[in-house]
């Protein structure tokens, strides 16, 4: 069984930065892609960014130019560096791994407020 453990969320002022981490453990023969999604209150879960095993990246328009996704394949870990955060970035951020199946993390809260 695959488990994902997220960390790095918290409260930050507008314009600030946070770095989220997500470590995958368990029986994973090959990771196809890892990614970050978020869900704000009253809204559907949405894509933030993904990165494939070949390090190809994809970003939501709202994340382009401010967020950077990266991975450490040796540690089966994915990161999300978030800069210039805005109040509308407030949400629960979920990590996702695709390995033939799909697994989700438990989520980490990010709150952007003054």
XYZ file of C-alpha atoms in Angstrom:
114
model
C 0.000 0.000 0.000
C 1.297 3.428 -0.963
C 1.322 6.238 1.544
C 1.962 9.910 0.956
C 3.054 12.221 3.756
C 2.789 15.948 3.139
C 4.382 18.754 5.102
C 5.169 22.443 4.856
C 1.757 24.079 4.997
C 0.916 26.942 7.309
C -0.078 30.573 7.639
C 1.744 33.151 5.540
C 1.185 36.787 4.681
C 0.365 37.864 1.122
C 3.554 38.021 -0.917
C 5.209 35.386 1.237
C 6.545 31.944 0.364
C 6.031 28.360 1.436
C 7.575 25.076 0.372
C 5.452 21.944 0.445
C 6.956 18.462 0.523
C 5.398 15.078 -0.148
C 7.174 11.782 0.420
C 5.824 8.541 -1.028
C 6.443 5.198 0.634
C 5.307 1.641 0.075
C 5.428 -0.682 -2.910
C 5.894 1.463 -5.975
C 7.547 -0.151 -8.971
C 7.514 2.911 -11.152
C 6.245 6.406 -10.526
C 4.694 7.829 -13.671
C 3.999 11.270 -12.269
C 3.520 13.199 -9.051
C 1.563 16.350 -8.525
C -0.132 18.867 -6.312
C -3.821 19.728 -6.255
C -5.750 22.063 -4.017
C -9.268 22.501 -2.746
C -10.619 25.737 -1.359
C -13.786 25.843 0.779
C -16.870 25.409 -1.364
C -14.851 24.660 -4.491
C -13.805 21.572 -6.400
C -10.322 20.138 -6.165
C -8.127 21.604 -8.895
C -4.755 20.934 -10.432
C -1.851 23.085 -9.294
C 1.144 21.381 -10.910
C 2.415 17.978 -12.002
C 5.812 16.512 -12.842
C 6.476 13.283 -14.720
C 9.211 10.701 -14.254
C 11.072 12.503 -17.033
C 10.680 15.815 -15.177
C 8.179 17.250 -17.609
C 6.086 19.805 -15.770
C 2.595 21.182 -16.152
C 1.126 24.139 -14.248
C -2.271 25.664 -13.771
C -2.432 29.180 -15.155
C -2.804 30.517 -11.611
C 0.498 28.876 -10.627
C 2.638 29.817 -13.603
C 5.459 32.181 -12.740
C 4.912 31.854 -8.984
C 5.064 28.137 -8.154
C 7.750 25.608 -9.010
C 7.327 21.852 -8.794
C 10.358 19.602 -8.467
C 11.150 16.041 -7.468
C 13.827 13.914 -5.879
C 13.384 10.536 -7.533
C 15.810 8.835 -5.160
C 13.575 9.797 -2.246
C 10.233 9.486 -4.105
C 9.571 13.017 -2.961
C 7.919 15.929 -4.711
C 8.158 19.580 -3.706
C 6.121 22.676 -4.443
C 7.854 26.004 -3.963
C 5.211 28.711 -3.748
C 6.256 32.350 -4.008
C 4.310 35.599 -4.053
C 1.364 33.906 -2.388
C -2.065 35.485 -2.640
C -5.167 35.158 -0.442
C -6.829 33.199 -3.242
C -4.147 30.527 -2.865
C -5.690 29.603 0.482
C -6.730 25.961 0.291
C -5.940 22.448 1.403
C -3.123 21.198 -0.810
C -3.055 17.507 -1.709
C -0.208 15.448 -3.070
C -0.899 12.838 -5.740
C 1.173 10.004 -7.185
C 0.426 7.991 -10.301
C 2.084 4.572 -10.474
C -0.417 2.556 -12.451
C -2.820 3.383 -9.688
C -3.395 6.706 -7.975
C -2.747 7.593 -4.367
C -3.532 10.793 -2.480
C -2.069 12.383 0.597
C -4.097 13.587 3.546
C -3.692 17.250 2.632
C -1.922 20.201 4.212
C -3.559 23.548 4.908
C -2.154 26.687 3.326
C -3.605 29.979 4.544
C -2.578 33.289 3.015
C -3.779 36.167 5.132
C -2.568 39.373 6.704
